Coordinates of C-alpha atoms in Angstrom, one line a residue:
M1 CA 73.7 117.8 87.6
T2 CA 73.6 121.5 86.4
S3 CA 75.7 123.1 83.9
R4 CA 78.0 125.0 86.9
T5 CA 78.4 121.6 88.2
R6 CA 80.0 120.7 85.1
L7 CA 82.6 123.4 85.2
L8 CA 84.2 120.6 87.9
L9 CA 85.2 118.8 84.6
P10 CA 87.2 121.4 82.9
A11 CA 88.6 122.6 86.1
A12 CA 90.0 118.9 86.9
F13 CA 91.2 118.9 83.1
I14 CA 93.1 121.8 83.8
T15 CA 94.7 120.8 87.1
S16 CA 95.6 117.7 85.7
L17 CA 97.3 118.9 82.7
G18 CA 99.5 121.4 84.8
N19 CA 100.3 119.0 87.2
N20 CA 101.8 116.6 85.4
I21 CA 103.7 119.1 83.1
Q22 CA 105.3 120.0 86.1
L23 CA 105.8 116.8 87.3
L24 CA 107.1 115.4 83.8
G25 CA 109.4 118.3 83.5
A26 CA 110.7 117.8 87.2
A27 CA 111.2 114.5 86.6
L28 CA 113.1 114.9 82.8
L29 CA 115.5 117.8 84.2
L30 CA 116.6 114.8 87.1
V31 CA 117.0 112.2 84.8
R32 CA 119.2 114.3 82.3
A33 CA 121.2 115.7 85.3
Q34 CA 121.9 112.6 87.1
G35 CA 120.5 109.7 84.8
S36 CA 119.7 107.5 88.6
M37 CA 116.2 106.0 89.5
L38 CA 116.8 106.8 92.8
D39 CA 117.0 110.5 92.0
V40 CA 113.6 110.0 90.3
G41 CA 112.4 108.1 93.0
W42 CA 113.3 110.8 95.7
L43 CA 111.4 113.3 93.4
F44 CA 108.1 111.2 93.8
I45 CA 109.3 110.4 97.5
A46 CA 109.4 114.3 98.1
V47 CA 105.8 114.9 96.6
A48 CA 104.0 111.6 98.4
V49 CA 105.2 112.2 102.0
P50 CA 103.5 115.7 102.8
Q51 CA 100.5 114.3 100.9
A52 CA 100.5 110.7 103.0
V53 CA 100.9 112.3 106.3
L54 CA 98.3 115.1 105.8
S55 CA 95.8 113.6 103.6
P56 CA 93.9 111.9 106.3
Y57 CA 93.5 115.3 108.6
F58 CA 93.0 117.5 105.2
G59 CA 90.0 115.0 104.5
R60 CA 88.2 116.1 107.8
L61 CA 89.1 119.7 107.0
A62 CA 87.5 119.0 103.6
D63 CA 83.9 117.7 105.8
R64 CA 84.1 120.5 108.0
F65 CA 85.2 124.1 105.7
D66 CA 83.3 124.8 102.4
R67 CA 84.8 122.5 100.2
R68 CA 84.7 125.1 97.3
R69 CA 86.6 127.6 98.9
L70 CA 89.1 125.0 99.7
W71 CA 89.7 124.1 96.3
V72 CA 90.1 127.6 95.2
T73 CA 92.3 128.5 98.2
C74 CA 94.5 125.4 97.2
D75 CA 94.7 126.4 93.3
V76 CA 95.7 130.2 94.0
I77 CA 98.6 128.7 96.9
S78 CA 99.6 126.4 94.0
A79 CA 100.2 128.9 91.3
V80 CA 101.7 131.1 93.5
A81 CA 104.4 127.7 94.6
A82 CA 104.0 126.5 91.0
L83 CA 106.0 130.1 89.6
A84 CA 108.8 129.5 91.9
L85 CA 110.8 127.1 90.0
P86 CA 110.8 129.0 86.5
V87 CA 111.4 131.9 88.6
G88 CA 114.9 130.3 90.5
L89 CA 116.1 128.2 87.4
A90 CA 116.4 131.5 85.6
L91 CA 118.0 133.6 88.9
G92 CA 120.5 131.0 88.5
V93 CA 119.3 128.6 91.6
S94 CA 120.8 125.4 92.5
Q95 CA 118.8 123.0 90.3
Q96 CA 117.8 120.0 92.3
P97 CA 117.1 121.6 95.5
L98 CA 114.9 123.9 93.8
V99 CA 113.3 120.9 91.9
Y100 CA 112.9 119.1 95.2
A101 CA 111.1 121.9 97.3
T102 CA 109.3 123.4 95.1
N103 CA 107.1 119.4 94.6
F104 CA 107.4 119.5 98.0
I105 CA 105.4 122.4 98.9
L106 CA 102.7 121.4 96.1
A107 CA 102.6 118.2 97.3
I108 CA 101.6 119.7 100.5
I109 CA 98.8 121.8 99.2
A110 CA 97.5 118.4 96.7
A111 CA 97.3 117.1 100.1
Q112 CA 94.2 119.5 100.5
F113 CA 93.1 119.2 97.5
A114 CA 92.4 115.5 96.9
P115 CA 89.8 115.2 99.8
A116 CA 88.3 118.3 99.1
S117 CA 87.9 117.9 95.6
A118 CA 86.6 114.6 95.8
A119 CA 84.0 115.8 98.4
L120 CA 82.9 118.9 96.3
I121 CA 81.7 116.6 93.9
R122 CA 80.1 114.3 96.3
E123 CA 78.5 117.3 97.5
R124 CA 77.6 118.8 94.3
V125 CA 76.4 115.5 92.2
P126 CA 73.2 113.5 92.6
T127 CA 74.2 110.0 93.6
A128 CA 72.3 108.6 90.6
D129 CA 74.8 110.9 88.5
L130 CA 78.0 109.5 90.0
R131 CA 79.0 107.2 87.8
P132 CA 78.6 109.2 84.6
F133 CA 80.1 112.0 86.3
N134 CA 83.1 110.1 87.4
A135 CA 83.5 108.6 84.1
H136 CA 83.3 112.3 82.3
Y137 CA 85.7 113.2 85.5
E138 CA 88.2 110.6 84.6
I139 CA 88.3 111.4 80.8
A140 CA 89.0 115.0 82.1
L141 CA 91.8 114.0 84.1
Q142 CA 93.5 111.5 81.8
S143 CA 92.9 114.2 78.4
G144 CA 95.1 116.2 80.7
M145 CA 97.6 113.9 81.4
L146 CA 97.3 112.5 77.6
L147 CA 98.1 116.2 76.8
S148 CA 100.8 116.7 79.3
A149 CA 103.0 113.9 78.3
S150 CA 102.7 114.5 74.6
L151 CA 102.7 118.2 74.7
G152 CA 104.8 118.8 77.2
G153 CA 107.6 116.3 76.6
I154 CA 108.0 117.5 72.8
A155 CA 108.1 121.2 74.6
L156 CA 110.5 120.4 76.6
Q157 CA 112.5 118.9 74.6
Y158 CA 113.0 122.0 72.2
F159 CA 112.1 125.0 74.5
G160 CA 113.6 123.7 77.6
P161 CA 111.7 123.4 81.2
Q162 CA 111.2 127.1 82.3
P163 CA 108.2 128.0 79.9
L164 CA 106.4 124.6 80.6
F165 CA 106.7 125.5 84.4
T166 CA 105.6 129.0 83.9
F167 CA 102.6 127.3 82.2
N168 CA 101.7 125.3 85.0
A169 CA 101.0 128.3 87.7
L170 CA 98.4 129.6 84.8
T171 CA 96.5 126.5 84.8
F172 CA 96.0 126.7 88.8
A173 CA 94.9 130.2 88.4
L174 CA 92.3 129.0 85.6
S175 CA 91.0 126.1 87.5
A176 CA 90.9 128.8 90.7
T177 CA 88.1 130.7 88.3
L178 CA 86.2 127.9 86.9
V179 CA 85.2 126.3 90.2
L180 CA 84.4 129.7 91.7
A181 CA 81.9 130.2 88.9
V182 CA 80.3 126.9 90.4
G183 CA 78.7 128.8 92.8
A184 CA 78.6 128.4 96.3
K185 CA 74.6 127.5 97.1
R186 CA 74.7 123.6 97.9
R187 CA 72.3 121.2 95.5
P188 CA 69.6 120.9 97.7
V189 CA 68.7 117.3 99.4
R190 CA 66.3 115.4 98.1
E191 CA 64.3 112.0 98.4
L192 CA 66.7 109.6 96.4
P193 CA 64.4 107.4 94.6
Q194 CA 63.6 103.7 95.9
A195 CA 66.5 102.1 93.6
I196 CA 68.9 104.1 94.2
K197 CA 68.4 103.8 97.9
H198 CA 68.8 100.2 97.5
E199 CA 72.2 100.6 95.4
V200 CA 73.7 103.0 98.0
R201 CA 72.6 100.5 100.7
L202 CA 74.5 98.0 98.6
N203 CA 77.2 99.6 98.7
G204 CA 78.2 100.3 101.9
L205 CA 81.3 98.0 101.9
P206 CA 84.1 98.4 104.8
L207 CA 86.4 101.5 104.1
A208 CA 89.8 99.5 105.1
P209 CA 89.7 97.1 101.6
L210 CA 88.3 100.3 99.3
A211 CA 91.3 102.8 100.4
L212 CA 93.6 100.0 99.9
L213 CA 92.3 99.1 96.2
F214 CA 92.1 103.1 96.1
G215 CA 95.5 103.5 97.1
Q216 CA 97.1 100.7 94.8
G217 CA 95.8 102.6 92.0
L218 CA 97.9 105.5 93.1
V219 CA 101.1 103.1 93.8
V220 CA 100.9 101.9 90.7
V221 CA 100.9 105.2 88.7
T222 CA 103.3 106.9 90.7
V223 CA 106.1 104.0 90.2
F224 CA 105.1 103.9 86.9
N225 CA 105.5 107.3 85.9
A226 CA 109.2 106.9 87.8
L227 CA 110.4 103.7 85.8
L228 CA 109.6 104.9 82.8
P229 CA 111.8 108.1 82.0
V230 CA 114.5 105.5 83.5
L231 CA 113.4 102.9 81.3
L232 CA 112.9 105.0 78.0
I233 CA 115.8 107.7 78.3
G234 CA 118.5 106.1 81.0
E235 CA 118.2 103.0 79.6
W236 CA 116.7 102.9 75.9
H237 CA 118.3 106.4 75.0
R238 CA 115.5 107.8 73.9
G239 CA 114.5 111.2 73.8
P240 CA 111.5 113.2 75.9
A241 CA 109.5 113.1 72.5
V242 CA 109.3 109.1 72.9
L243 CA 108.2 109.1 76.5
G244 CA 105.4 111.9 75.5
V245 CA 104.0 109.8 73.1
V246 CA 104.5 106.4 75.3
D247 CA 102.5 108.4 77.8
A248 CA 99.8 109.8 75.5
V249 CA 99.6 106.6 74.6
G250 CA 98.4 105.2 77.8
G251 CA 96.1 108.2 78.4
A252 CA 94.0 107.2 75.3
G253 CA 94.0 104.0 77.4
F254 CA 92.4 105.5 79.8
L255 CA 89.9 107.9 77.8
L256 CA 88.9 104.6 76.1
A257 CA 88.3 103.1 79.5
A258 CA 86.2 106.2 80.6
A259 CA 84.2 105.7 77.5
V260 CA 82.8 102.3 78.1
Y261 CA 83.3 102.5 81.8
R262 CA 79.2 102.7 82.5
R263 CA 78.5 99.4 80.5
S264 CA 81.3 97.4 81.8
A265 CA 79.8 98.4 85.4
A266 CA 76.5 97.9 84.4
R267 CA 77.1 94.4 83.1
L268 CA 79.8 93.3 85.7
G269 CA 79.2 95.6 88.7
D270 CA 81.8 97.9 90.5
L271 CA 83.4 95.4 92.9
R272 CA 84.2 92.7 90.4
L273 CA 85.2 95.6 87.6
A274 CA 87.5 97.3 90.3
T275 CA 89.4 94.1 91.9
G276 CA 89.7 92.7 88.5
G277 CA 90.6 95.2 86.2
F278 CA 93.6 95.6 89.1
L279 CA 94.7 92.4 88.9
V280 CA 94.8 91.9 85.3
C281 CA 96.6 95.5 84.9
S282 CA 99.2 94.8 87.7
G283 CA 99.9 90.7 85.7
L284 CA 100.5 93.3 82.4
L285 CA 103.7 95.6 84.3
V286 CA 105.8 92.5 84.3
L287 CA 105.8 92.5 79.9
Q288 CA 106.1 96.2 79.6
P289 CA 109.7 96.6 79.8
L290 CA 110.7 93.7 77.9
F291 CA 110.1 93.7 74.0
G292 CA 110.8 97.2 73.0
V293 CA 108.7 100.6 72.6
P294 CA 106.2 99.3 70.3
A295 CA 105.5 96.4 72.4
L296 CA 105.4 98.8 75.5
M297 CA 103.2 101.2 74.0
A298 CA 100.5 98.2 73.2
L299 CA 101.2 96.9 76.7
V300 CA 100.2 100.6 78.0
L301 CA 97.4 101.0 76.0
L302 CA 95.9 97.7 77.1
G303 CA 96.8 98.2 80.9
A304 CA 95.2 101.4 81.1
F305 CA 92.7 100.7 79.4
L306 CA 92.3 98.0 82.2
F307 CA 93.5 100.1 84.7
G308 CA 91.2 103.0 84.1
Q309 CA 88.0 101.1 84.5
A310 CA 89.2 99.8 88.1
R311 CA 90.0 103.0 88.9
I312 CA 86.6 104.8 88.1
A313 CA 84.8 101.8 89.8
T314 CA 87.0 102.2 92.7
R315 CA 86.2 106.1 92.8
S316 CA 82.9 105.6 92.3
L317 CA 82.2 102.8 95.2
L318 CA 84.7 104.6 97.5
M319 CA 81.7 107.8 97.2
T320 CA 78.8 105.8 97.9
S321 CA 80.2 103.5 100.9
V322 CA 80.2 106.8 103.4
D323 CA 77.7 109.4 104.2
E324 CA 78.3 112.6 101.9
S325 CA 79.4 114.6 104.7
R326 CA 82.2 112.4 105.5
V327 CA 83.3 111.6 101.8
G328 CA 86.3 114.2 102.2
H329 CA 87.6 112.3 105.0
A330 CA 87.2 109.0 103.4
F331 CA 89.7 109.9 100.3
G332 CA 91.9 111.5 103.1
I333 CA 92.6 108.0 104.5
A334 CA 92.6 106.6 101.0
N335 CA 94.7 109.1 99.2
G336 CA 97.0 108.7 102.7
Y337 CA 97.5 105.3 102.6
G338 CA 97.9 105.4 98.9
L339 CA 100.8 107.4 99.2
A340 CA 102.2 106.4 102.8
A341 CA 102.3 103.2 100.5
T342 CA 104.1 104.7 97.2
I343 CA 107.0 105.8 99.5
V344 CA 107.5 102.2 100.8
V345 CA 107.2 100.7 97.4
M346 CA 109.3 103.8 95.5
L347 CA 112.3 102.7 97.8
I348 CA 111.9 99.1 97.0
A349 CA 111.7 99.8 93.0
S350 CA 114.1 102.3 93.1
L351 CA 116.9 100.2 94.9
V352 CA 115.9 97.0 93.2
T353 CA 116.4 99.0 89.8
G354 CA 119.6 100.7 91.0
H355 CA 121.2 97.5 91.0
T356 CA 119.9 95.7 88.6
D357 CA 117.7 97.6 85.8
T358 CA 114.0 98.6 85.2
R359 CA 113.1 95.2 84.4
Y360 CA 112.8 94.3 87.6
G361 CA 111.7 97.4 89.2
F362 CA 108.4 96.9 87.2
A363 CA 108.3 93.1 88.4
V364 CA 108.4 93.9 92.0
L365 CA 106.0 96.7 91.3
A366 CA 103.7 94.2 89.4
L367 CA 104.4 91.5 92.6
I368 CA 103.1 94.4 94.9
S369 CA 100.2 95.1 93.1
I370 CA 98.8 92.0 92.7
L371 CA 99.1 91.0 96.3
S372 CA 97.6 94.4 97.3
A373 CA 94.3 94.5 95.1
A374 CA 94.2 90.2 95.6
F375 CA 93.9 90.9 99.9
A376 CA 91.3 93.9 98.7
A377 CA 89.5 91.5 96.9
L378 CA 89.1 88.9 99.2
R379 CA 88.2 91.5 102.1
L380 CA 85.4 92.5 100.0
S381 CA 84.0 89.3 98.5
T382 CA 83.8 87.6 102.2
F383 CA 82.0 90.8 103.2
S384 CA 79.8 90.7 100.4
Q385 CA 79.2 87.3 101.4
R386 CA 78.6 87.8 104.9
T387 CA 76.0 90.7 104.2
A388 CA 74.2 88.7 101.8
S389 CA 74.0 85.6 104.3
E390 CA 72.7 87.9 107.0
E391 CA 69.6 89.5 104.6
H392 CA 68.8 86.0 103.8
G393 CA 69.0 84.7 107.1
A394 CA 66.8 87.8 108.3
R395 CA 64.1 86.9 106.0
P396 CA 60.8 85.5 107.7
V397 CA 60.4 81.9 108.4
V398 CA 57.2 80.8 106.4
R399 CA 55.9 77.5 107.9
S400 CA 53.2 75.1 106.4
P401 CA 50.0 74.8 108.2
G402 CA 51.1 71.8 109.8
G403 CA 54.1 73.3 111.3
A404 CA 56.7 71.6 109.3
L405 CA 59.4 74.0 107.5

């Protein structure tokens, strides 16, 4: 892996920082104005719909066109679109329609960015380096989320939304600059060592259950991030700074997960780590809104630690289970499914929370997540057992000299 390829890591950090400041600020504006989980839910649905519809198609584009140029183009267009929100607020445009419209446009661009960025990583990072790179990539993403939550929540409380939304536009421009510096030359195709070939062959798992696992991660993150401000600000009457601290604790859990992922994956394997981590983390969701802020922080830290390892493991499995030329399509399908499921789960959680409170919204999210992860784990386990049985049955039969088996 070259030093230029490593520039993708700060680019991911910058993009994550800006995106989460944008979404956090928009959600808090709506909570302050409306105080309704359904209004926040519609914001996340407005972000999810275009990505769910367009991601599979845009994934194919990521496999046909220059992935680096697609990443840069997405960043440039996003920078322009992100500026519309602070400019519109300064001009007195109606807040709620402006928030929805701006985030809807950014979501369309994100539908291309997600598969293009994953495909570019698979293109530039050798297979032997994917595990450590994915761990560092997750550290970059979660560091951006960590800083956006703590810095964004505090700054929003004291300085208002316009400076934060303007900063988001600048992050897109900086990300484009970093990706341009990576260079246009593809890494040369090298013959893989025999051990690596064997690992890639073993990771040739079916796409559907892997897409289900990867997509379920998107569901949990998105719906959790919609429930959290309603719980803390709408029900517990805490300020944005407290929300920022809780999000920061979750980010710290992700960082710890990325730091230990390689050891965990070497001991347990990516498949066990992915399925087990998602199952346990989903169970913890039920407990998070029950015991107040200190207990919430502890449970968020533990849940993020487990979830982060499962997410990295699923990302690695998805990247190595398809040919490099089809990675964009695979991530497009996984992203599209995840966001389509997010819309359904978000509506269910919003309606349940609106008629009760966030405890039941968290419980609904946990139940759906456990069922999805269990189904994916069963499918993958069945496939792995069948593959192992076929390989065992294909071995040549050795007979004794007398003809007996």
